[in-house]
Amino acid sequence: KPSQMTIERAEALNDIGFEWEATTYRKPLDDKGWQRRYEELKQFRARTGHCRVPQRFIENEALGRWVSRQRQEYKLLIEDKPSQMTIERAEALNDIGFEWVVKPDNDEAWQRRYDELKQFRARTGHCRVPQKFTENKALGRWVSRQQREYKLLMEGKPSQMTIERAEALNDIGFEWEATTYR
């Protein structure tokens, strides 16, 4: 549909200081829903010492989704795109130690899967976890990812695999080539 905006109308709007970008719309900081989740986050922080609520937080699924949404809205705000995040909200979250970018503790997560793989090996006598291992789907995906990351490392490309991790996997008989057990 053709726009009804004319040059004359645009100039008239400019003359009265019309803001053309939608980023100026912000929900007020006293929004009750936002404030309620913010208080829940402060309680979570008091219990855990951090604000890294998992997105699928079983204890309070709404809080997990809300925290994830705050990160998305903040990203939009700093990209100067329409966002419901305000400077005041961002400052309130900063005041309680909110982390805008959260990367999982790769060492901790890697060690957890490595321990699961060792348990699998103790039960089965090998490390050939099927990629679609129904008992532990995450472990199956992790094993496949380790094989890919090792290949990248050997090709001299950026990789999450380290020599130390590769040696630890070698120590338990890890097989680097994917085989037909998938």
PDB file of C-alpha atoms in Angstrom:
ATOM      1  CA  LYS A   1       0.000   0.000   0.000  1.00  0.00           C
ATOM      2  CA  PRO A   2       1.471   3.387  -0.912  1.00  0.00           C
ATOM      3  CA  SER A   3       2.407   5.644   1.985  1.00  0.00           C
ATOM      4  CA  GLN A   4       0.154   8.583   2.810  1.00  0.00           C
ATOM      5  CA  MET A   5       3.206  10.487   4.046  1.00  0.00           C
ATOM      6  CA  THR A   6       4.043  13.484   1.924  1.00  0.00           C
ATOM      7  CA  ILE A   7       7.114  15.688   2.039  1.00  0.00           C
ATOM      8  CA  GLU A   8       4.981  18.501   3.460  1.00  0.00           C
ATOM      9  CA  ARG A   9       3.665  16.274   6.258  1.00  0.00           C
ATOM     10  CA  ALA A  10       7.165  14.996   7.069  1.00  0.00           C
ATOM     11  CA  GLU A  11       8.497  18.565   7.231  1.00  0.00           C
ATOM     12  CA  ALA A  12       5.609  19.624   9.484  1.00  0.00           C
ATOM     13  CA  LEU A  13       6.337  16.717  11.812  1.00  0.00           C
ATOM     14  CA  ASN A  14      10.066  17.542  11.809  1.00  0.00           C
ATOM     15  CA  ASP A  15       9.214  21.149  12.710  1.00  0.00           C
ATOM     16  CA  ILE A  16       7.503  20.028  15.927  1.00  0.00           C
ATOM     17  CA  GLY A  17      10.337  17.635  16.873  1.00  0.00           C
ATOM     18  CA  PHE A  18       8.722  14.347  15.855  1.00  0.00           C
ATOM     19  CA  GLU A  19      10.945  11.328  16.617  1.00  0.00           C
ATOM     20  CA  TRP A  20      11.036   8.959  13.665  1.00  0.00           C
ATOM     21  CA  GLU A  21      12.706   6.033  15.406  1.00  0.00           C
ATOM     22  CA  ALA A  22      10.495   3.732  17.459  1.00  0.00           C
ATOM     23  CA  THR A  23      13.311   3.233  19.989  1.00  0.00           C
ATOM     24  CA  THR A  24      12.025   6.159  22.014  1.00  0.00           C
ATOM     25  CA  TYR A  25       9.056   4.088  23.242  1.00  0.00           C
ATOM     26  CA  ARG A  26       9.837   2.554  26.592  1.00  0.00           C
ATOM     27  CA  LYS A  27       7.683   0.878  29.184  1.00  0.00           C
ATOM     28  CA  PRO A  28       7.942   2.670  32.503  1.00  0.00           C
ATOM     29  CA  LEU A  29      10.319   1.215  35.054  1.00  0.00           C
ATOM     30  CA  ASP A  30       7.496   0.817  37.546  1.00  0.00           C
ATOM     31  CA  ASP A  31       5.799  -1.760  35.319  1.00  0.00           C
ATOM     32  CA  LYS A  32       4.434  -4.224  37.882  1.00  0.00           C
ATOM     33  CA  GLY A  33       5.311  -7.375  35.936  1.00  0.00           C
ATOM     34  CA  TRP A  34       8.896  -6.251  35.369  1.00  0.00           C
ATOM     35  CA  GLN A  35       9.246  -5.170  38.996  1.00  0.00           C
ATOM     36  CA  ARG A  36       7.890  -8.528  40.242  1.00  0.00           C
ATOM     37  CA  ARG A  37      10.426 -10.499  38.195  1.00  0.00           C
ATOM     38  CA  TYR A  38      13.188  -8.112  39.231  1.00  0.00           C
ATOM     39  CA  GLU A  39      12.376  -8.821  42.899  1.00  0.00           C
ATOM     40  CA  GLU A  40      12.371 -12.568  42.174  1.00  0.00           C
ATOM     41  CA  LEU A  41      15.777 -12.180  40.534  1.00  0.00           C
ATOM     42  CA  LYS A  42      17.105 -10.354  43.598  1.00  0.00           C
ATOM     43  CA  GLN A  43      15.872 -13.245  45.773  1.00  0.00           C
ATOM     44  CA  PHE A  44      17.525 -15.741  43.426  1.00  0.00           C
ATOM     45  CA  ARG A  45      20.771 -13.777  43.691  1.00  0.00           C
ATOM     46  CA  ALA A  46      20.556 -13.700  47.492  1.00  0.00           C
ATOM     47  CA  ARG A  47      20.285 -17.518  47.478  1.00  0.00           C
ATOM     48  CA  THR A  48      22.845 -18.339  44.789  1.00  0.00           C
ATOM     49  CA  GLY A  49      25.270 -15.420  44.738  1.00  0.00           C
ATOM     50  CA  HIS A  50      24.685 -14.735  41.033  1.00  0.00           C
ATOM     51  CA  CYS A  51      21.983 -13.726  38.526  1.00  0.00           C
ATOM     52  CA  ARG A  52      22.562 -16.526  36.001  1.00  0.00           C
ATOM     53  CA  VAL A  53      19.076 -18.015  36.090  1.00  0.00           C
ATOM     54  CA  PRO A  54      18.859 -20.924  33.632  1.00  0.00           C
ATOM     55  CA  GLN A  55      16.441 -20.254  30.791  1.00  0.00           C
ATOM     56  CA  ARG A  56      14.597 -23.454  31.696  1.00  0.00           C
ATOM     57  CA  PHE A  57      14.675 -22.899  35.459  1.00  0.00           C
ATOM     58  CA  ILE A  58      12.325 -25.572  36.797  1.00  0.00           C
ATOM     59  CA  GLU A  59      11.764 -23.805  40.122  1.00  0.00           C
ATOM     60  CA  ASN A  60      10.506 -20.648  38.367  1.00  0.00           C
ATOM     61  CA  GLU A  61      10.172 -21.031  34.600  1.00  0.00           C
ATOM     62  CA  ALA A  62       8.801 -17.514  34.182  1.00  0.00           C
ATOM     63  CA  LEU A  63      11.903 -16.040  35.843  1.00  0.00           C
ATOM     64  CA  GLY A  64      14.208 -18.019  33.546  1.00  0.00           C
ATOM     65  CA  ARG A  65      12.359 -16.762  30.471  1.00  0.00           C
ATOM     66  CA  TRP A  66      12.314 -13.205  31.862  1.00  0.00           C
ATOM     67  CA  VAL A  67      16.083 -13.154  32.475  1.00  0.00           C
ATOM     68  CA  SER A  68      16.698 -14.396  28.940  1.00  0.00           C
ATOM     69  CA  ARG A  69      14.330 -11.725  27.615  1.00  0.00           C
ATOM     70  CA  GLN A  70      16.199  -8.984  29.502  1.00  0.00           C
ATOM     71  CA  ARG A  71      19.388  -9.966  27.690  1.00  0.00           C
ATOM     72  CA  GLN A  72      17.596  -9.878  24.338  1.00  0.00           C
ATOM     73  CA  GLU A  73      16.012  -6.502  25.075  1.00  0.00           C
ATOM     74  CA  TYR A  74      19.345  -5.062  26.256  1.00  0.00           C
ATOM     75  CA  LYS A  75      21.007  -6.188  23.032  1.00  0.00           C
ATOM     76  CA  LEU A  76      18.294  -4.386  21.072  1.00  0.00           C
ATOM     77  CA  LEU A  77      18.748  -1.285  23.221  1.00  0.00           C
ATOM     78  CA  ILE A  78      22.492  -1.061  22.617  1.00  0.00           C
ATOM     79  CA  GLU A  79      21.913  -1.652  18.892  1.00  0.00           C
ATOM     80  CA  ASP A  80      19.523   1.327  18.991  1.00  0.00           C
ATOM     81  CA  LYS A  81      16.595  -0.855  17.925  1.00  0.00           C
ATOM     82  CA  PRO A  82      13.097  -0.848  19.401  1.00  0.00           C
ATOM     83  CA  SER A  83      13.343  -2.363  22.867  1.00  0.00           C
ATOM     84  CA  GLN A  84      11.430  -2.518  26.109  1.00  0.00           C
ATOM     85  CA  MET A  85      14.707  -2.201  28.017  1.00  0.00           C
ATOM     86  CA  THR A  86      15.319   1.224  29.485  1.00  0.00           C
ATOM     87  CA  ILE A  87      18.507   2.767  30.786  1.00  0.00           C
ATOM     88  CA  GLU A  88      16.899   2.747  34.255  1.00  0.00           C
ATOM     89  CA  ARG A  89      16.115  -0.957  34.036  1.00  0.00           C
ATOM     90  CA  ALA A  90      19.604  -1.751  32.777  1.00  0.00           C
ATOM     91  CA  GLU A  91      21.098   0.233  35.659  1.00  0.00           C
ATOM     92  CA  ALA A  92      18.854  -1.578  38.163  1.00  0.00           C
ATOM     93  CA  LEU A  93      20.015  -4.917  36.773  1.00  0.00           C
ATOM     94  CA  ASN A  94      23.644  -3.767  36.776  1.00  0.00           C
ATOM     95  CA  ASP A  95      23.258  -2.778  40.433  1.00  0.00           C
ATOM     96  CA  ILE A  96      22.584  -6.400  41.395  1.00  0.00           C
ATOM     97  CA  GLY A  97      25.380  -7.836  39.264  1.00  0.00           C
ATOM     98  CA  PHE A  98      23.361  -8.922  36.238  1.00  0.00           C
ATOM     99  CA  GLU A  99      25.513 -10.443  33.495  1.00  0.00           C
ATOM    100  CA  TRP A 100      24.412  -9.364  30.036  1.00  0.00           C
ATOM    101  CA  VAL A 101      26.422 -11.999  28.215  1.00  0.00           C
ATOM    102  CA  VAL A 102      26.635 -15.390  29.839  1.00  0.00           C
ATOM    103  CA  LYS A 103      28.830 -18.100  28.502  1.00  0.00           C
ATOM    104  CA  PRO A 104      28.637 -21.391  30.302  1.00  0.00           C
ATOM    105  CA  ASP A 105      31.640 -22.319  32.358  1.00  0.00           C
ATOM    106  CA  ASN A 106      33.088 -24.454  29.610  1.00  0.00           C
ATOM    107  CA  ASP A 107      35.556 -26.180  31.888  1.00  0.00           C
ATOM    108  CA  GLU A 108      32.851 -27.148  34.357  1.00  0.00           C
ATOM    109  CA  ALA A 109      30.403 -28.252  31.662  1.00  0.00           C
ATOM    110  CA  TRP A 110      33.139 -30.129  29.801  1.00  0.00           C
ATOM    111  CA  GLN A 111      34.238 -31.899  32.992  1.00  0.00           C
ATOM    112  CA  ARG A 112      30.658 -32.903  33.778  1.00  0.00           C
ATOM    113  CA  ARG A 113      30.233 -34.540  30.352  1.00  0.00           C
ATOM    114  CA  TYR A 114      33.685 -36.126  30.606  1.00  0.00           C
ATOM    115  CA  ASP A 115      32.674 -37.688  33.927  1.00  0.00           C
ATOM    116  CA  GLU A 116      29.459 -38.952  32.327  1.00  0.00           C
ATOM    117  CA  LEU A 117      31.527 -40.467  29.508  1.00  0.00           C
ATOM    118  CA  LYS A 118      33.777 -42.223  32.039  1.00  0.00           C
ATOM    119  CA  GLN A 119      30.661 -43.684  33.689  1.00  0.00           C
ATOM    120  CA  PHE A 120      29.392 -44.815  30.284  1.00  0.00           C
ATOM    121  CA  ARG A 121      32.753 -46.478  29.590  1.00  0.00           C
ATOM    122  CA  ALA A 122      32.721 -48.210  32.972  1.00  0.00           C
ATOM    123  CA  ARG A 123      29.322 -49.725  32.089  1.00  0.00           C
ATOM    124  CA  THR A 124      29.963 -50.566  28.430  1.00  0.00           C
ATOM    125  CA  GLY A 125      33.720 -50.998  28.104  1.00  0.00           C
ATOM    126  CA  HIS A 126      33.987 -48.374  25.344  1.00  0.00           C
ATOM    127  CA  CYS A 127      33.425 -44.651  24.630  1.00  0.00           C
ATOM    128  CA  ARG A 128      31.280 -45.070  21.506  1.00  0.00           C
ATOM    129  CA  VAL A 129      28.204 -43.174  22.692  1.00  0.00           C
ATOM    130  CA  PRO A 130      25.524 -43.092  19.983  1.00  0.00           C
ATOM    131  CA  GLN A 131      24.807 -39.535  18.858  1.00  0.00           C
ATOM    132  CA  LYS A 132      21.109 -40.142  19.598  1.00  0.00           C
ATOM    133  CA  PHE A 133      21.728 -41.966  22.882  1.00  0.00           C
ATOM    134  CA  THR A 134      18.253 -41.983  24.433  1.00  0.00           C
ATOM    135  CA  GLU A 135      19.535 -42.462  27.974  1.00  0.00           C
ATOM    136  CA  ASN A 136      21.582 -39.238  27.788  1.00  0.00           C
ATOM    137  CA  LYS A 137      21.061 -37.277  24.572  1.00  0.00           C
ATOM    138  CA  ALA A 138      23.378 -34.486  25.720  1.00  0.00           C
ATOM    139  CA  LEU A 139      26.244 -36.956  26.154  1.00  0.00           C
ATOM    140  CA  GLY A 140      25.735 -38.324  22.638  1.00  0.00           C
ATOM    141  CA  ARG A 141      25.842 -34.817  21.174  1.00  0.00           C
ATOM    142  CA  TRP A 142      28.866 -33.957  23.319  1.00  0.00           C
ATOM    143  CA  VAL A 143      30.871 -36.964  22.079  1.00  0.00           C
ATOM    144  CA  SER A 144      30.109 -36.007  18.484  1.00  0.00           C
ATOM    145  CA  ARG A 145      31.128 -32.407  19.201  1.00  0.00           C
ATOM    146  CA  GLN A 146      34.440 -33.541  20.721  1.00  0.00           C
ATOM    147  CA  GLN A 147      35.224 -35.440  17.525  1.00  0.00           C
ATOM    148  CA  ARG A 148      34.461 -32.352  15.401  1.00  0.00           C
ATOM    149  CA  GLU A 149      36.447 -30.033  17.686  1.00  0.00           C
ATOM    150  CA  TYR A 150      39.428 -32.407  17.644  1.00  0.00           C
ATOM    151  CA  LYS A 151      39.355 -32.457  13.852  1.00  0.00           C
ATOM    152  CA  LEU A 152      39.393 -28.645  13.805  1.00  0.00           C
ATOM    153  CA  LEU A 153      42.302 -28.620  16.262  1.00  0.00           C
ATOM    154  CA  MET A 154      44.272 -31.031  14.064  1.00  0.00           C
ATOM    155  CA  GLU A 155      43.565 -28.829  11.028  1.00  0.00           C
ATOM    156  CA  GLY A 156      44.927 -25.795  12.882  1.00  0.00           C
ATOM    157  CA  LYS A 157      41.519 -24.116  12.927  1.00  0.00           C
ATOM    158  CA  PRO A 158      39.854 -22.404  15.904  1.00  0.00           C
ATOM    159  CA  SER A 159      38.565 -25.085  18.251  1.00  0.00           C
ATOM    160  CA  GLN A 160      37.249 -25.567  21.766  1.00  0.00           C
ATOM    161  CA  MET A 161      39.406 -28.695  22.010  1.00  0.00           C
ATOM    162  CA  THR A 162      42.651 -28.318  23.943  1.00  0.00           C
ATOM    163  CA  ILE A 163      45.638 -30.634  24.048  1.00  0.00           C
ATOM    164  CA  GLU A 164      44.834 -31.337  27.711  1.00  0.00           C
ATOM    165  CA  ARG A 165      41.248 -32.328  26.892  1.00  0.00           C
ATOM    166  CA  ALA A 166      42.398 -34.511  23.995  1.00  0.00           C
ATOM    167  CA  GLU A 167      44.905 -36.253  26.277  1.00  0.00           C
ATOM    168  CA  ALA A 168      42.228 -36.825  28.932  1.00  0.00           C
ATOM    169  CA  LEU A 169      39.949 -38.357  26.301  1.00  0.00           C
ATOM    170  CA  ASN A 170      42.808 -40.482  24.937  1.00  0.00           C
ATOM    171  CA  ASP A 171      43.462 -41.754  28.467  1.00  0.00           C
ATOM    172  CA  ILE A 172      40.007 -43.348  28.593  1.00  0.00           C
ATOM    173  CA  GLY A 173      40.117 -44.799  25.076  1.00  0.00           C
ATOM    174  CA  PHE A 174      38.124 -42.157  23.224  1.00  0.00           C
ATOM    175  CA  GLU A 175      37.696 -42.858  19.507  1.00  0.00           C
ATOM    176  CA  TRP A 176      38.214 -39.747  17.394  1.00  0.00           C
ATOM    177  CA  GLU A 177      36.683 -41.078  14.182  1.00  0.00           C
ATOM    178  CA  ALA A 178      32.919 -41.357  14.072  1.00  0.00           C
ATOM    179  CA  THR A 179      31.885 -44.870  13.159  1.00  0.00           C
ATOM    180  CA  THR A 180      28.647 -46.619  12.300  1.00  0.00           C
ATOM    181  CA  TYR A 181      27.465 -46.760  15.926  1.00  0.00           C
ATOM    182  CA  ARG A 182      25.470 -43.587  15.335  1.00  0.00           C
TER     183      ARG A 182
END
